[in-house]
């Protein structure tokens, strides 16, 4: 992950961790809300998140006794073997809430997610070892006469 951006190809998994920088005076909740593009990618089985979102949001809770224990979010893409486009513009938008005024409404940058198309997925037709029957001097539909 570079900065707050995750770039993955189909079939890959990436993780990021979240932790607090200091012990809070009270419980801190961080809700990572999906934007519409991410919600669509999840519903189309292109991306999955763990922990799984409930109501389009992943909620992490930090208590005063586990504030410095990192919590992990996993982003996994599905290799669908279809020649389709990647998905750009997906975001998890965090909102911090707490009775601790140092943490309540603390600004945290969004996590940008980009899914790259698997380059081995390409549309095409392959004709294998199909038998071809040629008869001298005989031409039918879909056959070519050889000189």
GROMACS .gro file of N, CA and C in nm:
model
  441
    1UNK      N    1   0.086  -0.117   0.000
    1UNK     CA    2   0.000   0.000   0.000
    1UNK      C    3   0.090   0.123   0.000
    2UNK      N    4   0.069   0.210  -0.097
    2UNK     CA    5   0.143   0.335  -0.106
    2UNK      C    6   0.052   0.445  -0.053
    3UNK      N    7   0.097   0.515   0.051
    3UNK     CA    8   0.009   0.616   0.110
    3UNK      C    9  -0.117   0.550   0.159
    4UNK      N   10  -0.231   0.595   0.114
    4UNK     CA   11  -0.359   0.533   0.149
    4UNK      C   12  -0.424   0.473   0.026
    5UNK      N   13  -0.343   0.415  -0.061
    5UNK     CA   14  -0.395   0.353  -0.182
    5UNK      C   15  -0.354   0.207  -0.188
    6UNK      N   16  -0.452   0.123  -0.220
    6UNK     CA   17  -0.428  -0.019  -0.239
    6UNK      C   18  -0.453  -0.049  -0.386
    7UNK      N   19  -0.354  -0.108  -0.453
    7UNK     CA   20  -0.370  -0.150  -0.592
    7UNK      C   21  -0.347  -0.300  -0.597
    8UNK      N   22  -0.448  -0.374  -0.644
    8UNK     CA   23  -0.438  -0.519  -0.652
    8UNK      C   24  -0.486  -0.567  -0.788
    9UNK      N   25  -0.433  -0.681  -0.831
    9UNK     CA   26  -0.480  -0.747  -0.953
    9UNK      C   27  -0.584  -0.851  -0.915
   10UNK      N   28  -0.662  -0.893  -1.013
   10UNK     CA   29  -0.759  -0.999  -0.989
   10UNK      C   30  -0.690  -1.119  -0.925
   11UNK      N   31  -0.755  -1.176  -0.825
   11UNK     CA   32  -0.703  -1.293  -0.758
   11UNK      C   33  -0.604  -1.263  -0.646
   12UNK      N   34  -0.569  -1.136  -0.624
   12UNK     CA   35  -0.474  -1.100  -0.519
   12UNK      C   36  -0.545  -1.055  -0.392
   13UNK      N   37  -0.468  -1.054  -0.284
   13UNK     CA   38  -0.518  -1.009  -0.155
   13UNK      C   39  -0.421  -0.905  -0.099
   14UNK      N   40  -0.476  -0.804  -0.035
   14UNK     CA   41  -0.394  -0.703   0.030
   14UNK      C   42  -0.456  -0.673   0.166
   15UNK      N   43  -0.372  -0.637   0.261
   15UNK     CA   44  -0.423  -0.603   0.393
   15UNK      C   45  -0.365  -0.469   0.438
   16UNK      N   46  -0.436  -0.404   0.528
   16UNK     CA   47  -0.382  -0.287   0.595
   16UNK      C   48  -0.428  -0.292   0.740
   17UNK      N   49  -0.349  -0.230   0.826
   17UNK     CA   50  -0.382  -0.231   0.968
   17UNK      C   51  -0.419  -0.090   1.014
   18UNK      N   52  -0.497  -0.089   1.121
   18UNK     CA   53  -0.541   0.036   1.181
   18UNK      C   54  -0.511   0.027   1.330
   19UNK      N   55  -0.450   0.132   1.384
   19UNK     CA   56  -0.428   0.139   1.527
   19UNK      C   57  -0.427   0.284   1.571
   20UNK      N   58  -0.445   0.303   1.697
   20UNK     CA   59  -0.444   0.438   1.752
   20UNK      C   60  -0.302   0.477   1.790
   21UNK      N   61  -0.274   0.606   1.788
   21UNK     CA   62  -0.139   0.652   1.820
   21UNK      C   63  -0.118   0.680   1.968
   22UNK      N   64  -0.228   0.688   2.044
   22UNK     CA   65  -0.217   0.710   2.188
   22UNK      C   66  -0.337   0.647   2.258
   23UNK      N   67  -0.323   0.622   2.386
   23UNK     CA   68  -0.430   0.560   2.462
   23UNK      C   69  -0.546   0.659   2.478
   24UNK      N   70  -0.665   0.617   2.437
   24UNK     CA   71  -0.780   0.706   2.451
   24UNK      C   72  -0.837   0.703   2.594
   25UNK      N   73  -0.914   0.804   2.628
   25UNK     CA   74  -0.981   0.809   2.758
   25UNK      C   75  -1.109   0.727   2.759
   26UNK      N   76  -1.158   0.694   2.637
   26UNK     CA   77  -1.282   0.617   2.624
   26UNK      C   78  -1.275   0.538   2.493
   27UNK      N   79  -1.374   0.455   2.469
   27UNK     CA   80  -1.381   0.373   2.348
   27UNK      C   81  -1.376   0.460   2.222
   28UNK      N   82  -1.301   0.414   2.122
   28UNK     CA   83  -1.293   0.483   1.994
   28UNK      C   84  -1.345   0.387   1.887
   29UNK      N   85  -1.437   0.436   1.806
   29UNK     CA   86  -1.495   0.356   1.698
   29UNK      C   87  -1.458   0.421   1.565
   30UNK      N   88  -1.408   0.339   1.473
   30UNK     CA   89  -1.377   0.389   1.339
   30UNK      C   90  -1.463   0.310   1.241
   31UNK      N   91  -1.551   0.380   1.172
   31UNK     CA   92  -1.639   0.319   1.072
   31UNK      C   93  -1.583   0.351   0.933
   32UNK      N   94  -1.550   0.247   0.858
   32UNK     CA   95  -1.503   0.263   0.720
   32UNK      C   96  -1.622   0.239   0.628
   33UNK      N   97  -1.675   0.348   0.572
   33UNK     CA   98  -1.792   0.339   0.485
   33UNK      C   99  -1.748   0.319   0.340
   34UNK      N  100  -1.820   0.230   0.269
   34UNK     CA  101  -1.792   0.206   0.127
   34UNK      C  102  -1.852   0.319   0.044
   35UNK      N  103  -1.781   0.357  -0.063
   35UNK     CA  104  -1.847   0.446  -0.158
   35UNK      C  105  -1.928   0.359  -0.255
   36UNK      N  106  -2.008   0.422  -0.342
   36UNK     CA  107  -2.097   0.347  -0.432
   36UNK      C  108  -2.023   0.253  -0.525
   37UNK      N  109  -1.904   0.293  -0.571
   37UNK     CA  110  -1.829   0.209  -0.664
   37UNK      C  111  -1.783   0.081  -0.594
   38UNK      N  112  -1.738   0.093  -0.470
   38UNK     CA  113  -1.696  -0.025  -0.394
   38UNK      C  114  -1.815  -0.115  -0.362
   39UNK      N  115  -1.927  -0.056  -0.325
   39UNK     CA  116  -2.048  -0.134  -0.298
   39UNK      C  117  -2.087  -0.214  -0.421
   40UNK      N  118  -2.080  -0.152  -0.539
   40UNK     CA  119  -2.113  -0.221  -0.665
   40UNK      C  120  -2.014  -0.334  -0.692
   41UNK      N  121  -1.885  -0.311  -0.670
   41UNK     CA  122  -1.784  -0.414  -0.694
   41UNK      C  123  -1.805  -0.533  -0.601
   42UNK      N  124  -1.846  -0.507  -0.477
   42UNK     CA  125  -1.874  -0.616  -0.383
   42UNK      C  126  -1.997  -0.693  -0.428
   43UNK      N  127  -2.103  -0.623  -0.469
   43UNK     CA  128  -2.225  -0.692  -0.511
   43UNK      C  129  -2.205  -0.769  -0.641
   44UNK      N  130  -2.108  -0.729  -0.723
   44UNK     CA  131  -2.077  -0.801  -0.847
   44UNK      C  132  -1.970  -0.908  -0.827
   45UNK      N  133  -1.936  -0.937  -0.700
   45UNK     CA  134  -1.835  -1.037  -0.665
   45UNK      C  135  -1.699  -1.010  -0.726
   46UNK      N  136  -1.660  -0.885  -0.738
   46UNK     CA  137  -1.527  -0.847  -0.787
   46UNK      C  138  -1.430  -0.829  -0.671
   47UNK      N  139  -1.482  -0.784  -0.555
   47UNK     CA  140  -1.401  -0.753  -0.437
   47UNK      C  141  -1.473  -0.808  -0.314
   48UNK      N  142  -1.395  -0.857  -0.217
   48UNK     CA  143  -1.453  -0.890  -0.087
   48UNK      C  144  -1.366  -0.826   0.021
   49UNK      N  145  -1.430  -0.794   0.132
   49UNK     CA  146  -1.362  -0.731   0.245
   49UNK      C  147  -1.378  -0.818   0.369
   50UNK      N  148  -1.273  -0.820   0.451
   50UNK     CA  149  -1.279  -0.892   0.576
   50UNK      C  150  -1.217  -0.803   0.684
   51UNK      N  151  -1.288  -0.768   0.790
   51UNK     CA  152  -1.421  -0.816   0.822
   51UNK      C  153  -1.525  -0.770   0.719
   52UNK      N  154  -1.627  -0.853   0.703
   52UNK     CA  155  -1.731  -0.822   0.604
   52UNK      C  156  -1.810  -0.700   0.648
   53UNK      N  157  -1.839  -0.612   0.553
   53UNK     CA  158  -1.917  -0.492   0.587
   53UNK      C  159  -2.060  -0.527   0.629
   54UNK      N  160  -2.111  -0.453   0.724
   54UNK     CA  161  -2.252  -0.459   0.762
   54UNK      C  162  -2.309  -0.323   0.729
   55UNK      N  163  -2.416  -0.321   0.651
   55UNK     CA  164  -2.476  -0.195   0.608
   55UNK      C  165  -2.374  -0.104   0.540
   56UNK      N  166  -2.290  -0.163   0.453
   56UNK     CA  167  -2.189  -0.092   0.373
   56UNK      C  168  -2.083  -0.024   0.457
   57UNK      N  169  -2.053  -0.080   0.574
   57UNK     CA  170  -1.953  -0.020   0.661
   57UNK      C  171  -1.880  -0.128   0.742
   58UNK      N  172  -1.748  -0.110   0.757
   58UNK     CA  173  -1.668  -0.194   0.846
   58UNK      C  174  -1.642  -0.111   0.971
   59UNK      N  175  -1.674  -0.165   1.087
   59UNK     CA  176  -1.658  -0.090   1.211
   59UNK      C  177  -1.551  -0.157   1.296
   60UNK      N  178  -1.449  -0.080   1.332
   60UNK     CA  179  -1.344  -0.125   1.422
   60UNK      C  180  -1.360  -0.051   1.554
   61UNK      N  181  -1.345  -0.125   1.664
   61UNK     CA  182  -1.361  -0.066   1.796
   61UNK      C  183  -1.233  -0.084   1.876
   62UNK      N  184  -1.186   0.026   1.931
   62UNK     CA  185  -1.067   0.025   2.016
   62UNK      C  186  -1.107   0.066   2.157
   63UNK      N  187  -1.069  -0.017   2.252
   63UNK     CA  188  -1.096   0.011   2.394
   63UNK      C  189  -0.969   0.067   2.458
   64UNK      N  190  -0.982   0.114   2.578
   64UNK     CA  191  -0.865   0.169   2.648
   64UNK      C  192  -0.759   0.063   2.677
   65UNK      N  193  -0.799  -0.065   2.674
   65UNK     CA  194  -0.702  -0.171   2.703
   65UNK      C  195  -0.645  -0.238   2.577
   66UNK      N  196  -0.697  -0.206   2.456
   66UNK     CA  197  -0.643  -0.266   2.333
   66UNK      C  198  -0.613  -0.160   2.227
   67UNK      N  199  -0.600  -0.038   2.268
   67UNK     CA  200  -0.583   0.074   2.175
   67UNK      C  201  -0.461   0.058   2.085
   68UNK      N  202  -0.356  -0.009   2.133
   68UNK     CA  203  -0.232  -0.021   2.055
   68UNK      C  204  -0.219  -0.157   1.986
   69UNK      N  205  -0.326  -0.234   1.983
   69UNK     CA  206  -0.328  -0.361   1.910
   69UNK      C  207  -0.383  -0.334   1.770
   70UNK      N  208  -0.300  -0.353   1.666
   70UNK     CA  209  -0.346  -0.327   1.530
   70UNK      C  210  -0.465  -0.417   1.492
   71UNK      N  211  -0.559  -0.360   1.422
   71UNK     CA  212  -0.671  -0.436   1.366
   71UNK      C  213  -0.655  -0.435   1.215
   72UNK      N  214  -0.679  -0.550   1.153
   72UNK     CA  215  -0.651  -0.569   1.010
   72UNK      C  216  -0.779  -0.569   0.928
   73UNK      N  217  -0.772  -0.503   0.814
   73UNK     CA  218  -0.877  -0.511   0.712
   73UNK      C  219  -0.813  -0.575   0.589
   74UNK      N  220  -0.879  -0.677   0.536
   74UNK     CA  221  -0.829  -0.749   0.419
   74UNK      C  222  -0.916  -0.717   0.298
   75UNK      N  223  -0.850  -0.686   0.189
   75UNK     CA  224  -0.918  -0.660   0.061
   75UNK      C  225  -0.877  -0.772  -0.033
   76UNK      N  226  -0.974  -0.847  -0.083
   76UNK     CA  227  -0.945  -0.958  -0.173
   76UNK      C  228  -1.022  -0.940  -0.302
   77UNK      N  229  -0.952  -0.958  -0.413
   77UNK     CA  230  -1.019  -0.950  -0.542
   77UNK      C  231  -1.045  -1.092  -0.593
   78UNK      N  232  -1.145  -1.104  -0.675
   78UNK     CA  233  -1.186  -1.233  -0.729
   78UNK      C  234  -1.135  -1.245  -0.872
   79UNK      N  235  -1.066  -1.354  -0.902
   79UNK     CA  236  -1.021  -1.379  -1.039
   79UNK      C  237  -1.135  -1.447  -1.112
   80UNK      N  238  -1.204  -1.372  -1.196
   80UNK     CA  239  -1.324  -1.423  -1.260
   80UNK      C  240  -1.300  -1.480  -1.400
   81UNK      N  241  -1.176  -1.478  -1.448
   81UNK     CA  242  -1.142  -1.531  -1.581
   81UNK      C  243  -1.227  -1.470  -1.692
   82UNK      N  244  -1.271  -1.348  -1.673
   82UNK     CA  245  -1.350  -1.277  -1.774
   82UNK      C  246  -1.270  -1.157  -1.819
   83UNK      N  247  -1.270  -1.131  -1.949
   83UNK     CA  248  -1.201  -1.015  -2.004
   83UNK      C  249  -1.288  -0.892  -1.978
   84UNK      N  250  -1.269  -0.834  -1.861
   84UNK     CA  251  -1.346  -0.716  -1.824
   84UNK      C  252  -1.248  -0.609  -1.778
   85UNK      N  253  -1.298  -0.494  -1.754
   85UNK     CA  254  -1.212  -0.384  -1.711
   85UNK      C  255  -1.184  -0.393  -1.563
   86UNK      N  256  -1.074  -0.334  -1.521
   86UNK     CA  257  -1.048  -0.319  -1.379
   86UNK      C  258  -1.147  -0.220  -1.320
   87UNK      N  259  -1.136  -0.197  -1.191
   87UNK     CA  260  -1.227  -0.105  -1.124
   87UNK      C  261  -1.142  -0.001  -1.050
   88UNK      N  262  -1.166   0.124  -1.080
   88UNK     CA  263  -1.095   0.234  -1.016
   88UNK      C  264  -1.197   0.321  -0.943
   89UNK      N  265  -1.153   0.394  -0.843
   89UNK     CA  266  -1.242   0.488  -0.775
   89UNK      C  267  -1.311   0.431  -0.653
   90UNK      N  268  -1.272   0.309  -0.611
   90UNK     CA  269  -1.333   0.251  -0.491
   90UNK      C  270  -1.268   0.316  -0.368
   91UNK      N  271  -1.349   0.339  -0.264
   91UNK     CA  272  -1.297   0.402  -0.142
   91UNK      C  273  -1.362   0.346  -0.017
   92UNK      N  274  -1.282   0.343   0.089
   92UNK     CA  275  -1.332   0.325   0.224
   92UNK      C  276  -1.311   0.459   0.294
   93UNK      N  277  -1.420   0.520   0.338
   93UNK     CA  278  -1.413   0.652   0.400
   93UNK      C  279  -1.432   0.639   0.551
   94UNK      N  280  -1.325   0.665   0.630
   94UNK     CA  281  -1.334   0.646   0.775
   94UNK      C  282  -1.398   0.765   0.848
   95UNK      N  283  -1.474   0.730   0.951
   95UNK     CA  284  -1.531   0.829   1.042
   95UNK      C  285  -1.497   0.783   1.184
   96UNK      N  286  -1.436   0.871   1.261
   96UNK     CA  287  -1.394   0.838   1.397
   96UNK      C  288  -1.493   0.899   1.495
   97UNK      N  289  -1.536   0.817   1.592
   97UNK     CA  290  -1.625   0.871   1.695
   97UNK      C  291  -1.583   0.817   1.832
   98UNK      N  292  -1.597   0.903   1.932
   98UNK     CA  293  -1.558   0.867   2.069
   98UNK      C  294  -1.607   0.975   2.164
   99UNK      N  295  -1.622   0.937   2.292
   99UNK     CA  296  -1.647   1.037   2.396
   99UNK      C  297  -1.519   1.110   2.432
  100UNK      N  298  -1.406   1.056   2.388
  100UNK     CA  299  -1.276   1.122   2.407
  100UNK      C  300  -1.266   1.231   2.300
  101UNK      N  301  -1.266   1.356   2.341
  101UNK     CA  302  -1.267   1.467   2.246
  101UNK      C  303  -1.141   1.474   2.160
  102UNK      N  304  -1.033   1.412   2.204
  102UNK     CA  305  -0.911   1.409   2.121
  102UNK      C  306  -0.931   1.321   1.998
  103UNK      N  307  -1.018   1.222   2.009
  103UNK     CA  308  -1.041   1.131   1.897
  103UNK      C  309  -1.172   1.157   1.823
  104UNK      N  310  -1.272   1.211   1.889
  104UNK     CA  311  -1.401   1.229   1.824
  104UNK      C  312  -1.390   1.319   1.701
  105UNK      N  313  -1.441   1.271   1.589
  105UNK     CA  314  -1.439   1.342   1.461
  105UNK      C  315  -1.298   1.372   1.410
  106UNK      N  316  -1.200   1.295   1.454
  106UNK     CA  317  -1.064   1.310   1.406
  106UNK      C  318  -1.060   1.282   1.255
  107UNK      N  319  -0.998   1.371   1.180
  107UNK     CA  320  -0.991   1.353   1.034
  107UNK      C  321  -0.890   1.242   0.999
  108UNK      N  322  -0.936   1.145   0.922
  108UNK     CA  323  -0.852   1.034   0.876
  108UNK      C  324  -0.873   1.023   0.726
  109UNK      N  325  -0.765   1.015   0.647
  109UNK     CA  326  -0.780   1.007   0.501
  109UNK      C  327  -0.849   0.878   0.456
  110UNK      N  328  -0.916   0.887   0.343
  110UNK     CA  329  -0.982   0.771   0.283
  110UNK      C  330  -0.879   0.671   0.233
  111UNK      N  331  -0.923   0.547   0.220
  111UNK     CA  332  -0.842   0.441   0.161
  111UNK      C  333  -0.893   0.423   0.018
  112UNK      N  334  -0.806   0.449  -0.080
  112UNK     CA  335  -0.842   0.431  -0.221
  112UNK      C  336  -0.804   0.290  -0.263
  113UNK      N  337  -0.894   0.224  -0.337
  113UNK     CA  338  -0.870   0.087  -0.381
  113UNK      C  339  -0.885   0.083  -0.533
  114UNK      N  340  -0.785   0.025  -0.599
  114UNK     CA  341  -0.790   0.009  -0.745
  114UNK      C  342  -0.769  -0.138  -0.777
  115UNK      N  343  -0.859  -0.192  -0.858
  115UNK     CA  344  -0.851  -0.331  -0.903
  115UNK      C  345  -0.803  -0.331  -1.047
  116UNK      N  346  -0.690  -0.397  -1.072
  116UNK     CA  347  -0.636  -0.409  -1.208
  116UNK      C  348  -0.684  -0.538  -1.271
  117UNK      N  349  -0.715  -0.533  -1.398
  117UNK     CA  350  -0.758  -0.652  -1.472
  117UNK      C  351  -0.642  -0.749  -1.484
  118UNK      N  352  -0.670  -0.876  -1.467
  118UNK     CA  353  -0.571  -0.982  -1.489
  118UNK      C  354  -0.536  -0.983  -1.638
  119UNK      N  355  -0.410  -0.964  -1.670
  119UNK     CA  356  -0.370  -0.953  -1.811
  119UNK      C  357  -0.379  -1.085  -1.887
  120UNK      N  358  -0.403  -1.196  -1.817
  120UNK     CA  359  -0.418  -1.323  -1.888
  120UNK      C  360  -0.562  -1.345  -1.934
  121UNK      N  361  -0.654  -1.260  -1.887
  121UNK     CA  362  -0.793  -1.269  -1.932
  121UNK      C  363  -0.808  -1.187  -2.059
  122UNK      N  364  -0.818  -1.253  -2.173
  122UNK     CA  365  -0.838  -1.180  -2.297
  122UNK      C  366  -0.935  -1.256  -2.385
  123UNK      N  367  -1.024  -1.180  -2.448
  123UNK     CA  368  -1.123  -1.241  -2.535
  123UNK      C  369  -1.055  -1.297  -2.659
  124UNK      N  370  -1.104  -1.408  -2.708
  124UNK     CA  371  -1.046  -1.468  -2.828
  124UNK      C  372  -1.110  -1.601  -2.858
  125UNK      N  373  -1.076  -1.656  -2.972
  125UNK     CA  374  -1.126  -1.785  -3.017
  125UNK      C  375  -1.006  -1.871  -3.054
  126UNK      N  376  -1.007  -1.994  -3.008
  126UNK     CA  377  -0.901  -2.088  -3.043
  126UNK      C  378  -0.963  -2.205  -3.114
  127UNK      N  379  -0.907  -2.240  -3.227
  127UNK     CA  380  -0.951  -2.359  -3.300
  127UNK      C  381  -0.841  -2.462  -3.287
  128UNK      N  382  -0.878  -2.574  -3.231
  128UNK     CA  383  -0.780  -2.680  -3.207
  128UNK      C  384  -0.756  -2.763  -3.331
  129UNK      N  385  -0.724  -2.887  -3.312
  129UNK     CA  386  -0.693  -2.980  -3.422
  129UNK      C  387  -0.821  -3.034  -3.484
  130UNK      N  388  -0.898  -2.948  -3.546
  130UNK     CA  389  -1.021  -2.990  -3.612
  130UNK      C  390  -0.987  -3.058  -3.744
  131UNK      N  391  -1.049  -3.173  -3.773
  131UNK     CA  392  -1.019  -3.241  -3.900
  131UNK      C  393  -1.073  -3.162  -4.020
  132UNK      N  394  -0.998  -3.156  -4.124
  132UNK     CA  395  -1.039  -3.090  -4.247
  132UNK      C  396  -1.036  -3.197  -4.357
  133UNK      N  397  -1.150  -3.218  -4.422
  133UNK     CA  398  -1.159  -3.317  -4.528
  133UNK      C  399  -1.159  -3.247  -4.663
  134UNK      N  400  -1.064  -3.277  -4.747
  134UNK     CA  401  -1.056  -3.219  -4.881
  134UNK      C  402  -1.073  -3.330  -4.983
  135UNK      N  403  -1.159  -3.305  -5.081
  135UNK     CA  404  -1.177  -3.399  -5.191
  135UNK      C  405  -1.141  -3.328  -5.319
  136UNK      N  406  -1.061  -3.390  -5.399
  136UNK     CA  407  -1.016  -3.331  -5.524
  136UNK      C  408  -1.135  -3.304  -5.616
  137UNK      N  409  -1.146  -3.178  -5.664
  137UNK     CA  410  -1.248  -3.141  -5.760
  137UNK      C  411  -1.387  -3.126  -5.701
  138UNK      N  412  -1.406  -3.132  -5.571
  138UNK     CA  413  -1.538  -3.126  -5.511
  138UNK      C  414  -1.546  -3.003  -5.419
  139UNK      N  415  -1.646  -2.914  -5.445
  139UNK     CA  416  -1.663  -2.793  -5.365
  139UNK      C  417  -1.805  -2.791  -5.312
  140UNK      N  418  -1.820  -2.770  -5.178
  140UNK     CA  419  -1.952  -2.753  -5.118
  140UNK      C  420  -1.951  -2.621  -5.041
  141UNK      N  421  -2.065  -2.586  -4.981
  141UNK     CA  422  -2.069  -2.464  -4.900
  141UNK      C  423  -1.960  -2.467  -4.794
  142UNK      N  424  -1.901  -2.353  -4.770
  142UNK     CA  425  -1.797  -2.335  -4.669
  142UNK      C  426  -1.667  -2.409  -4.702
  143UNK      N  427  -1.652  -2.457  -4.825
  143UNK     CA  428  -1.527  -2.519  -4.862
  143UNK      C  429  -1.466  -2.438  -4.976
  144UNK      N  430  -1.340  -2.444  -4.988
  144UNK     CA  431  -1.266  -2.369  -5.089
  144UNK      C  432  -1.200  -2.468  -5.184
  145UNK      N  433  -1.211  -2.439  -5.310
  145UNK     CA  434  -1.148  -2.524  -5.410
  145UNK      C  435  -0.999  -2.491  -5.417
  146UNK      N  436  -0.917  -2.595  -5.415
  146UNK     CA  437  -0.773  -2.577  -5.428
  146UNK      C  438  -0.732  -2.599  -5.572
  147UNK      N  439  -0.641  -2.518  -5.626
  147UNK     CA  440  -0.598  -2.534  -5.766
  147UNK      C  441  -0.519  -2.661  -5.785
   0.00000   0.00000   0.00000
